[in-house]
């Protein structure tokens, strides 16, 4: 092995750069572009050093580069104490290490750091492609490490081969650690950069928002049921409640938004749960949305850590959903519960709020209805009948002016769910009936024989809830009055031609591809279920299933038994290979003969051939001459003459002698024979 | 005496049976060998082992180097071998002013026929005794050694095959003597075996004094075999079998020559092959079909001695030590 003081050869350098590139590639897409340039520059400089055209940068230059990059980071990121700037700092330090890559030791530091850098990949996502890419990183980095051992191991095929073998050997340990290593919760959490765009339903609703969502096929929720499954027309996944309207945009408003006075019950049992058991139990796996809203059927309760229930029957997460998040939900449909007695004054005020001016035509129409003394149900029915009479459900509604509700209700009469829900709630409030807009997702698609329900972005939906005295909040979906197939069969059947029209490749039209996509989603789902979401709880469950009870002794056994088996295997293997080939049977038998003769007093010398030995035995112990000759002849036949029957004879001779030795008190008795 | 007891059918006789006899078309190797050895033994008294070794060397198509003081019977051995085997025999006395043409032959212009006629040198014979080979210059030595290796000579651009079989018995005086050029290792390697005759025992010497003149006795020696039989016997050497255990021993022995600090250079693969071939011939002479470790041990000093020797010493102790160091049975 080359000494660590020696300069790095060309192959080593190239391998290190390859490993760095593989580890940094995903970061380049996330980090500011100049980080990639900095890396390329450092690599270029180092190669120039290798060619002898340049020196490694001196102390002053290095200091200047460090100051420069830190300034660059400071300018690129506003908030310092967040995950992304930290990753950027790591990446840039890793990059600059190239400028002092001199000895083998530096190479090892750089490559070990490369493992760490490649692990930051999983901060972004933990899906299968990312996991595969992580494997690729580990493969290349390990190969680069192997290539440092010498020029013969630096050949690509050989280095990658060594790497594969090392990784294969490490796999059992990895599986063991994955299953058994205690999972600690995060000791501290670094806030993630929130500047990046949120996806999914947002905390406000303006005309056109949902139209945008309808263009995206990204999966959002995956819901698997434990027990009964709600019928399609009941699958309203509530996420947000909008109570405040400013004439154009619906917002949550004070007292509804958890960040703005809304009450959230974080602890289990803080809120009184219904006495009876829940009708639906399910697990929701939600994709990263960068907002805290969770989605569940009314009225939900969850015991998952960090999930709280709001007073208006929603679930929220304490921190925004930055990566896939799974939560268990129990739901009691409202009709199965006892109706709440009354609405508090504050709530009533909140859900009757209207802007002080605008949309006068609607207000007048509603005022006339109210003056007729109609009940809430009949007002709602009239309004829905109005929708049903002439309205069109379309993904491309015309633009609306200042009095958006008036224009929609009486002029354009074309719209999407947000138009229907918004104008419906506006009208109901104008009629003096407490109402609110609820946003979330509706419907979903079964994957792999009802294993789970896949909800995509285009399933985003807005609907209304109105308050009936004595019956509580009731869901009303005005869209269903116009396009009932939207609720029953999903957006695709309701929007028809318009569905995903703007997508460049209308892949959804190709049945095979749709099926493949569902299949892929299912693989992803299983991956998440089995690997990514293997947290402390699941680990405990798994270990309990495996061990019966999780005790230190049993854990130690779980670790020790496979380790011992592996070590034993290695030990045996080493012992076998150290012994070389096994001694042929004839030679083994002859060795036994030699041992016996040695006991009698004639020890065979190492270089002594069997016949010479037999002659010596004959001269030193004449009484054993015949026996020695017989054994020698049989041995020579067996070992050198290729005669297998001689081996039997040899064995018999030795056994026979053994038998004689036992019966005879003294070996001298042999003489008598 | 039988060790068999009641109920046991194992007897010493039944296991002590010899290895299979090798025989071919009406002649037995045993008979021929014993006739040859006793014939030569009648002229070269008490040197049965050396006679057998040189016979083995001949049977395995190798060349023989005899190293000894003058007057020890080197020439007698070579001459007797040629006589008994029915081969043509020529002798060349090497001197320091010899030229290659003196051995290989020369083309002479014949005036009558106006043509060059090639006059064969002494190398064109079946048994060539190259006496005191180390007294000639390296140039002449190498001309002979070339012929030994290729079994043909190229003169005046024409390649001429040497007679079959072609067997060189070279003698050399101990290197300490004056007027000698040492054979380089590469040329020593051309000789399958190197033996030395040594002084005769007391009884042999007494018999020598009492007996007739060896020169006259040589003249009456009759050929025991012809060339055809000889080549048949040579082909029989290849049929001698070796077991895995024996090859293991050979391997260990060769490895020891390469690893032992006593040896400057180990045995080359060619040397190892030579060892195996000589051992097979030795086995054949002793009328067995399978090589035994004893066979290897018997030929090892003759085959390996000159290949392993260092500083002109006679390597005998070295070879004996190697044989003692390597276990015959795998440990």
PDB file of C-alpha atoms in Angstrom, chain A residues 36-248:
ATOM      1  CA  UNK A  36     -22.167  24.307  -9.083  1.00  0.00           C
ATOM      2  CA  UNK A  37     -19.819  26.774 -10.712  1.00  0.00           C
ATOM      3  CA  UNK A  38     -17.713  26.931  -7.572  1.00  0.00           C
ATOM      4  CA  UNK A  39     -17.382  23.155  -7.652  1.00  0.00           C
ATOM      5  CA  UNK A  40     -16.420  23.119 -11.321  1.00  0.00           C
ATOM      6  CA  UNK A  41     -13.892  25.848 -10.651  1.00  0.00           C
ATOM      7  CA  UNK A  42     -12.330  23.992  -7.714  1.00  0.00           C
ATOM      8  CA  UNK A  43     -12.082  20.811  -9.783  1.00  0.00           C
ATOM      9  CA  UNK A  44     -10.516  22.727 -12.654  1.00  0.00           C
ATOM     10  CA  UNK A  45      -7.961  24.305 -10.349  1.00  0.00           C
ATOM     11  CA  UNK A  46      -7.061  20.977  -8.803  1.00  0.00           C
ATOM     12  CA  UNK A  47      -6.606  19.422 -12.246  1.00  0.00           C
ATOM     13  CA  UNK A  48      -4.341  22.292 -13.233  1.00  0.00           C
ATOM     14  CA  UNK A  49      -2.337  21.599 -10.093  1.00  0.00           C
ATOM     15  CA  UNK A  50      -2.089  17.987 -11.148  1.00  0.00           C
ATOM     16  CA  UNK A  51      -0.798  18.995 -14.558  1.00  0.00           C
ATOM     17  CA  UNK A  52       1.788  21.190 -12.862  1.00  0.00           C
ATOM     18  CA  UNK A  53       0.542  24.408 -14.375  1.00  0.00           C
ATOM     19  CA  UNK A  54      -0.561  25.939 -11.125  1.00  0.00           C
ATOM     20  CA  UNK A  55       0.113  25.715  -7.414  1.00  0.00           C
ATOM     21  CA  UNK A  56      -2.394  24.869  -4.767  1.00  0.00           C
ATOM     22  CA  UNK A  57      -3.849  28.163  -3.520  1.00  0.00           C
ATOM     23  CA  UNK A  58      -2.015  29.794  -0.667  1.00  0.00           C
ATOM     24  CA  UNK A  59      -3.422  30.753   2.694  1.00  0.00           C
ATOM     25  CA  UNK A  60      -4.503  34.263   1.665  1.00  0.00           C
ATOM     26  CA  UNK A  61      -6.262  33.068  -1.451  1.00  0.00           C
ATOM     27  CA  UNK A  62      -8.029  30.305   0.431  1.00  0.00           C
ATOM     28  CA  UNK A  63      -9.199  32.774   3.059  1.00  0.00           C
ATOM     29  CA  UNK A  64     -10.452  35.089   0.334  1.00  0.00           C
ATOM     30  CA  UNK A  65     -12.385  32.258  -1.313  1.00  0.00           C
ATOM     31  CA  UNK A  66     -13.954  31.313   2.004  1.00  0.00           C
ATOM     32  CA  UNK A  67     -15.037  34.889   2.675  1.00  0.00           C
ATOM     33  CA  UNK A  68     -16.371  35.140  -0.847  1.00  0.00           C
ATOM     34  CA  UNK A  69     -18.461  31.997  -0.624  1.00  0.00           C
ATOM     35  CA  UNK A  70     -19.804  32.831   2.815  1.00  0.00           C
ATOM     36  CA  UNK A  71     -20.837  36.229   1.485  1.00  0.00           C
ATOM     37  CA  UNK A  72     -22.428  34.497  -1.454  1.00  0.00           C
ATOM     38  CA  UNK A  73     -24.420  32.253   0.884  1.00  0.00           C
ATOM     39  CA  UNK A  74     -25.438  35.216   2.977  1.00  0.00           C
ATOM     40  CA  UNK A  75     -26.695  36.993  -0.112  1.00  0.00           C
ATOM     41  CA  UNK A  76     -28.480  33.921  -1.454  1.00  0.00           C
ATOM     42  CA  UNK A  77     -30.300  33.123   1.755  1.00  0.00           C
ATOM     43  CA  UNK A  78     -32.140  35.570   3.971  1.00  0.00           C
ATOM     44  CA  UNK A  79     -32.657  33.273   6.908  1.00  0.00           C
ATOM     45  CA  UNK A  80     -29.482  31.748   8.137  1.00  0.00           C
ATOM     46  CA  UNK A  81     -30.715  29.250  10.608  1.00  0.00           C
ATOM     47  CA  UNK A  82     -32.557  26.976   8.238  1.00  0.00           C
ATOM     48  CA  UNK A  83     -31.881  23.657   6.631  1.00  0.00           C
ATOM     49  CA  UNK A  84     -31.159  24.762   3.102  1.00  0.00           C
ATOM     50  CA  UNK A  85     -28.452  27.319   3.893  1.00  0.00           C
ATOM     51  CA  UNK A  86     -26.831  24.712   6.099  1.00  0.00           C
ATOM     52  CA  UNK A  87     -26.845  22.173   3.296  1.00  0.00           C
ATOM     53  CA  UNK A  88     -25.444  24.840   1.019  1.00  0.00           C
ATOM     54  CA  UNK A  89     -22.690  25.541   3.534  1.00  0.00           C
ATOM     55  CA  UNK A  90     -21.868  21.836   3.693  1.00  0.00           C
ATOM     56  CA  UNK A  91     -21.830  21.563  -0.088  1.00  0.00           C
ATOM     57  CA  UNK A  92     -19.606  24.601  -0.486  1.00  0.00           C
ATOM     58  CA  UNK A  93     -17.129  23.405   2.173  1.00  0.00           C
ATOM     59  CA  UNK A  94     -17.067  20.041   0.467  1.00  0.00           C
ATOM     60  CA  UNK A  95     -16.364  21.804  -2.805  1.00  0.00           C
ATOM     61  CA  UNK A  96     -13.587  23.956  -1.406  1.00  0.00           C
ATOM     62  CA  UNK A  97     -11.884  20.939   0.122  1.00  0.00           C
ATOM     63  CA  UNK A  98     -10.693  20.242  -3.428  1.00  0.00           C
ATOM     64  CA  UNK A  99      -8.364  23.193  -3.139  1.00  0.00           C
ATOM     65  CA  UNK A 100      -6.379  21.434  -0.442  1.00  0.00           C
ATOM     66  CA  UNK A 101      -6.654  17.899  -1.726  1.00  0.00           C
ATOM     67  CA  UNK A 102      -3.030  16.828  -1.461  1.00  0.00           C
ATOM     68  CA  UNK A 103      -2.492  13.530   0.268  1.00  0.00           C
ATOM     69  CA  UNK A 104      -4.327  10.273   0.639  1.00  0.00           C
ATOM     70  CA  UNK A 105      -5.587  11.453   3.986  1.00  0.00           C
ATOM     71  CA  UNK A 106      -7.313  14.412   2.314  1.00  0.00           C
ATOM     72  CA  UNK A 107      -8.839  12.021  -0.179  1.00  0.00           C
ATOM     73  CA  UNK A 108     -10.331   9.949   2.629  1.00  0.00           C
ATOM     74  CA  UNK A 109     -11.689  13.062   4.352  1.00  0.00           C
ATOM     75  CA  UNK A 110     -13.293  14.221   1.128  1.00  0.00           C
ATOM     76  CA  UNK A 111     -14.839  10.837   0.389  1.00  0.00           C
ATOM     77  CA  UNK A 112     -16.165  10.336   3.902  1.00  0.00           C
ATOM     78  CA  UNK A 113     -17.695  13.776   3.660  1.00  0.00           C
ATOM     79  CA  UNK A 114     -19.209  12.696   0.350  1.00  0.00           C
ATOM     80  CA  UNK A 115     -21.225  10.021   2.181  1.00  0.00           C
ATOM     81  CA  UNK A 116     -22.591  12.699   4.438  1.00  0.00           C
ATOM     82  CA  UNK A 117     -23.386  15.057   1.576  1.00  0.00           C
ATOM     83  CA  UNK A 118     -25.188  12.318  -0.305  1.00  0.00           C
ATOM     84  CA  UNK A 119     -27.307  11.657   2.793  1.00  0.00           C
ATOM     85  CA  UNK A 120     -28.649  15.222   2.670  1.00  0.00           C
ATOM     86  CA  UNK A 121     -30.446  14.090  -0.459  1.00  0.00           C
ATOM     87  CA  UNK A 122     -33.127  12.622   1.769  1.00  0.00           C
ATOM     88  CA  UNK A 123     -33.919  15.961   3.309  1.00  0.00           C
ATOM     89  CA  UNK A 124     -35.715  16.744   0.070  1.00  0.00           C
ATOM     90  CA  UNK A 125     -37.555  13.539  -0.555  1.00  0.00           C
ATOM     91  CA  UNK A 126     -37.587   9.941   0.485  1.00  0.00           C
ATOM     92  CA  UNK A 127     -39.165   8.334  -2.543  1.00  0.00           C
ATOM     93  CA  UNK A 128     -37.904   5.273  -4.381  1.00  0.00           C
ATOM     94  CA  UNK A 129     -35.990   7.168  -7.113  1.00  0.00           C
ATOM     95  CA  UNK A 130     -34.218   9.144  -4.430  1.00  0.00           C
ATOM     96  CA  UNK A 131     -33.421   5.995  -2.492  1.00  0.00           C
ATOM     97  CA  UNK A 132     -32.044   4.399  -5.657  1.00  0.00           C
ATOM     98  CA  UNK A 133     -29.989   7.483  -6.314  1.00  0.00           C
ATOM     99  CA  UNK A 134     -28.712   7.318  -2.743  1.00  0.00           C
ATOM    100  CA  UNK A 135     -27.616   3.747  -3.423  1.00  0.00           C
ATOM    101  CA  UNK A 136     -25.851   4.896  -6.575  1.00  0.00           C
ATOM    102  CA  UNK A 137     -24.037   7.533  -4.512  1.00  0.00           C
ATOM    103  CA  UNK A 138     -22.897   5.014  -1.948  1.00  0.00           C
ATOM    104  CA  UNK A 139     -21.794   2.671  -4.727  1.00  0.00           C
ATOM    105  CA  UNK A 140     -19.690   5.282  -6.496  1.00  0.00           C
ATOM    106  CA  UNK A 141     -18.226   6.741  -3.300  1.00  0.00           C
ATOM    107  CA  UNK A 142     -17.254   3.305  -2.016  1.00  0.00           C
ATOM    108  CA  UNK A 143     -15.692   2.535  -5.376  1.00  0.00           C
ATOM    109  CA  UNK A 144     -13.745   5.798  -5.110  1.00  0.00           C
ATOM    110  CA  UNK A 145     -12.553   4.728  -1.662  1.00  0.00           C
ATOM    111  CA  UNK A 146     -11.524   1.346  -3.047  1.00  0.00           C
ATOM    112  CA  UNK A 147      -9.696   3.097  -5.866  1.00  0.00           C
ATOM    113  CA  UNK A 148      -7.481   4.846  -3.333  1.00  0.00           C
ATOM    114  CA  UNK A 149      -5.902   1.523  -2.441  1.00  0.00           C
ATOM    115  CA  UNK A 150      -3.678   1.361  -5.471  1.00  0.00           C
ATOM    116  CA  UNK A 151      -3.555   1.738  -9.192  1.00  0.00           C
ATOM    117  CA  UNK A 152      -4.761  -1.774  -9.923  1.00  0.00           C
ATOM    118  CA  UNK A 153      -7.922  -1.241  -7.921  1.00  0.00           C
ATOM    119  CA  UNK A 154      -8.569   2.098  -9.604  1.00  0.00           C
ATOM    120  CA  UNK A 155      -9.711   0.508 -12.837  1.00  0.00           C
ATOM    121  CA  UNK A 156     -13.428   1.306 -13.066  1.00  0.00           C
ATOM    122  CA  UNK A 157     -14.628  -2.246 -13.401  1.00  0.00           C
ATOM    123  CA  UNK A 158     -12.536  -3.461 -10.511  1.00  0.00           C
ATOM    124  CA  UNK A 159     -13.281  -0.550  -8.208  1.00  0.00           C
ATOM    125  CA  UNK A 160     -17.003  -0.801  -8.836  1.00  0.00           C
ATOM    126  CA  UNK A 161     -16.791  -4.558  -8.346  1.00  0.00           C
ATOM    127  CA  UNK A 162     -15.054  -4.155  -5.006  1.00  0.00           C
ATOM    128  CA  UNK A 163     -17.661  -1.608  -4.063  1.00  0.00           C
ATOM    129  CA  UNK A 164     -20.511  -3.955  -4.908  1.00  0.00           C
ATOM    130  CA  UNK A 165     -18.919  -6.704  -2.858  1.00  0.00           C
ATOM    131  CA  UNK A 166     -18.368  -4.427   0.124  1.00  0.00           C
ATOM    132  CA  UNK A 167     -21.918  -3.128  -0.034  1.00  0.00           C
ATOM    133  CA  UNK A 168     -23.306  -6.637  -0.351  1.00  0.00           C
ATOM    134  CA  UNK A 169     -21.368  -7.638   2.722  1.00  0.00           C
ATOM    135  CA  UNK A 170     -22.644  -4.603   4.582  1.00  0.00           C
ATOM    136  CA  UNK A 171     -26.271  -5.215   3.650  1.00  0.00           C
ATOM    137  CA  UNK A 172     -27.104  -7.682   6.459  1.00  0.00           C
ATOM    138  CA  UNK A 173     -25.722  -5.228   8.974  1.00  0.00           C
ATOM    139  CA  UNK A 174     -27.731  -2.449   7.390  1.00  0.00           C
ATOM    140  CA  UNK A 175     -30.947  -4.457   7.586  1.00  0.00           C
ATOM    141  CA  UNK A 176     -30.217  -5.361  11.188  1.00  0.00           C
ATOM    142  CA  UNK A 177     -29.550  -1.771  12.141  1.00  0.00           C
ATOM    143  CA  UNK A 178     -32.622  -0.614  10.261  1.00  0.00           C
ATOM    144  CA  UNK A 179     -34.783  -3.033  12.185  1.00  0.00           C
ATOM    145  CA  UNK A 180     -33.206  -2.801  15.591  1.00  0.00           C
ATOM    146  CA  UNK A 181     -31.387   0.471  16.058  1.00  0.00           C
ATOM    147  CA  UNK A 182     -33.421   2.683  18.395  1.00  0.00           C
ATOM    148  CA  UNK A 183     -34.974   5.567  16.534  1.00  0.00           C
ATOM    149  CA  UNK A 184     -34.538   8.836  18.314  1.00  0.00           C
ATOM    150  CA  UNK A 185     -36.896  11.677  17.668  1.00  0.00           C
ATOM    151  CA  UNK A 186     -35.274  14.809  16.373  1.00  0.00           C
ATOM    152  CA  UNK A 187     -33.353  16.479  19.192  1.00  0.00           C
ATOM    153  CA  UNK A 188     -33.919  19.822  17.595  1.00  0.00           C
ATOM    154  CA  UNK A 189     -35.557  20.752  14.396  1.00  0.00           C
ATOM    155  CA  UNK A 190     -34.090  23.157  11.939  1.00  0.00           C
ATOM    156  CA  UNK A 191     -36.736  25.270  10.299  1.00  0.00           C
ATOM    157  CA  UNK A 192     -36.966  24.649   6.625  1.00  0.00           C
ATOM    158  CA  UNK A 193     -37.048  27.434   4.179  1.00  0.00           C
ATOM    159  CA  UNK A 194     -40.664  28.355   3.727  1.00  0.00           C
ATOM    160  CA  UNK A 195     -40.152  30.679   0.818  1.00  0.00           C
ATOM    161  CA  UNK A 196     -40.602  27.914  -1.702  1.00  0.00           C
ATOM    162  CA  UNK A 197     -44.051  27.675  -3.191  1.00  0.00           C
ATOM    163  CA  UNK A 198     -46.695  25.747  -1.398  1.00  0.00           C
ATOM    164  CA  UNK A 199     -48.707  23.212  -3.237  1.00  0.00           C
ATOM    165  CA  UNK A 200     -52.225  22.039  -2.831  1.00  0.00           C
ATOM    166  CA  UNK A 201     -55.143  23.875  -1.336  1.00  0.00           C
ATOM    167  CA  UNK A 202     -53.994  27.183   0.113  1.00  0.00           C
ATOM    168  CA  UNK A 203     -55.264  29.205   3.007  1.00  0.00           C
ATOM    169  CA  UNK A 204     -57.222  31.559   0.793  1.00  0.00           C
ATOM    170  CA  UNK A 205     -59.543  31.029  -2.150  1.00  0.00           C
ATOM    171  CA  UNK A 206     -59.802  33.441  -5.025  1.00  0.00           C
ATOM    172  CA  UNK A 207     -61.491  32.718  -8.359  1.00  0.00           C
ATOM    173  CA  UNK A 208     -59.135  30.675 -10.488  1.00  0.00           C
ATOM    174  CA  UNK A 209     -57.194  28.993  -7.652  1.00  0.00           C
ATOM    175  CA  UNK A 210     -58.860  25.638  -8.050  1.00  0.00           C
ATOM    176  CA  UNK A 211     -58.682  25.830 -11.794  1.00  0.00           C
ATOM    177  CA  UNK A 212     -54.925  25.853 -11.382  1.00  0.00           C
ATOM    178  CA  UNK A 213     -55.082  22.809  -9.149  1.00  0.00           C
ATOM    179  CA  UNK A 214     -57.237  20.968 -11.661  1.00  0.00           C
ATOM    180  CA  UNK A 215     -54.295  20.971 -14.060  1.00  0.00           C
ATOM    181  CA  UNK A 216     -52.058  18.959 -11.780  1.00  0.00           C
ATOM    182  CA  UNK A 217     -52.059  15.203 -11.554  1.00  0.00           C
ATOM    183  CA  UNK A 218     -49.664  15.117  -8.607  1.00  0.00           C
ATOM    184  CA  UNK A 219     -50.736  12.689  -5.904  1.00  0.00           C
ATOM    185  CA  UNK A 220     -51.661  14.379  -2.652  1.00  0.00           C
ATOM    186  CA  UNK A 221     -53.270  11.898  -0.321  1.00  0.00           C
ATOM    187  CA  UNK A 222     -53.188   8.161  -0.048  1.00  0.00           C
ATOM    188  CA  UNK A 223     -55.846   6.821   2.209  1.00  0.00           C
ATOM    189  CA  UNK A 224     -56.134   3.273   3.369  1.00  0.00           C
ATOM    190  CA  UNK A 225     -59.145   2.168   5.351  1.00  0.00           C
ATOM    191  CA  UNK A 226     -59.305  -0.171   8.232  1.00  0.00           C
ATOM    192  CA  UNK A 227     -62.869  -1.419   8.152  1.00  0.00           C
ATOM    193  CA  UNK A 228     -65.840   0.195   6.409  1.00  0.00           C
ATOM    194  CA  UNK A 229     -65.311   2.511   3.481  1.00  0.00           C
ATOM    195  CA  UNK A 230     -67.400   5.638   2.914  1.00  0.00           C
ATOM    196  CA  UNK A 231     -69.477   5.707  -0.302  1.00  0.00           C
ATOM    197  CA  UNK A 232     -68.126   7.941  -3.097  1.00  0.00           C
ATOM    198  CA  UNK A 233     -70.565  10.779  -2.439  1.00  0.00           C
ATOM    199  CA  UNK A 234     -69.381  10.963   1.165  1.00  0.00           C
ATOM    200  CA  UNK A 235     -65.696  11.280   0.387  1.00  0.00           C
ATOM    201  CA  UNK A 236     -65.193  14.909   1.268  1.00  0.00           C
ATOM    202  CA  UNK A 237     -61.703  15.372   2.681  1.00  0.00           C
ATOM    203  CA  UNK A 238     -61.976  18.581   4.625  1.00  0.00           C
ATOM    204  CA  UNK A 239     -58.860  20.653   5.011  1.00  0.00           C
ATOM    205  CA  UNK A 240     -59.738  24.317   5.326  1.00  0.00           C
ATOM    206  CA  UNK A 241     -62.665  26.433   6.319  1.00  0.00           C
ATOM    207  CA  UNK A 242     -62.983  29.927   4.873  1.00  0.00           C
ATOM    208  CA  UNK A 243     -65.132  32.335   6.844  1.00  0.00           C
ATOM    209  CA  UNK A 244     -63.978  35.749   5.806  1.00  0.00           C
ATOM    210  CA  UNK A 245     -64.892  37.284   2.470  1.00  0.00           C
ATOM    211  CA  UNK A 246     -63.581  40.604   1.206  1.00  0.00           C
ATOM    212  CA  UNK A 247     -65.582  40.726  -1.991  1.00  0.00           C
ATOM    213  CA  UNK A 248     -63.066  38.747  -4.010  1.00  0.00           C
TER     214      UNK A 248
END
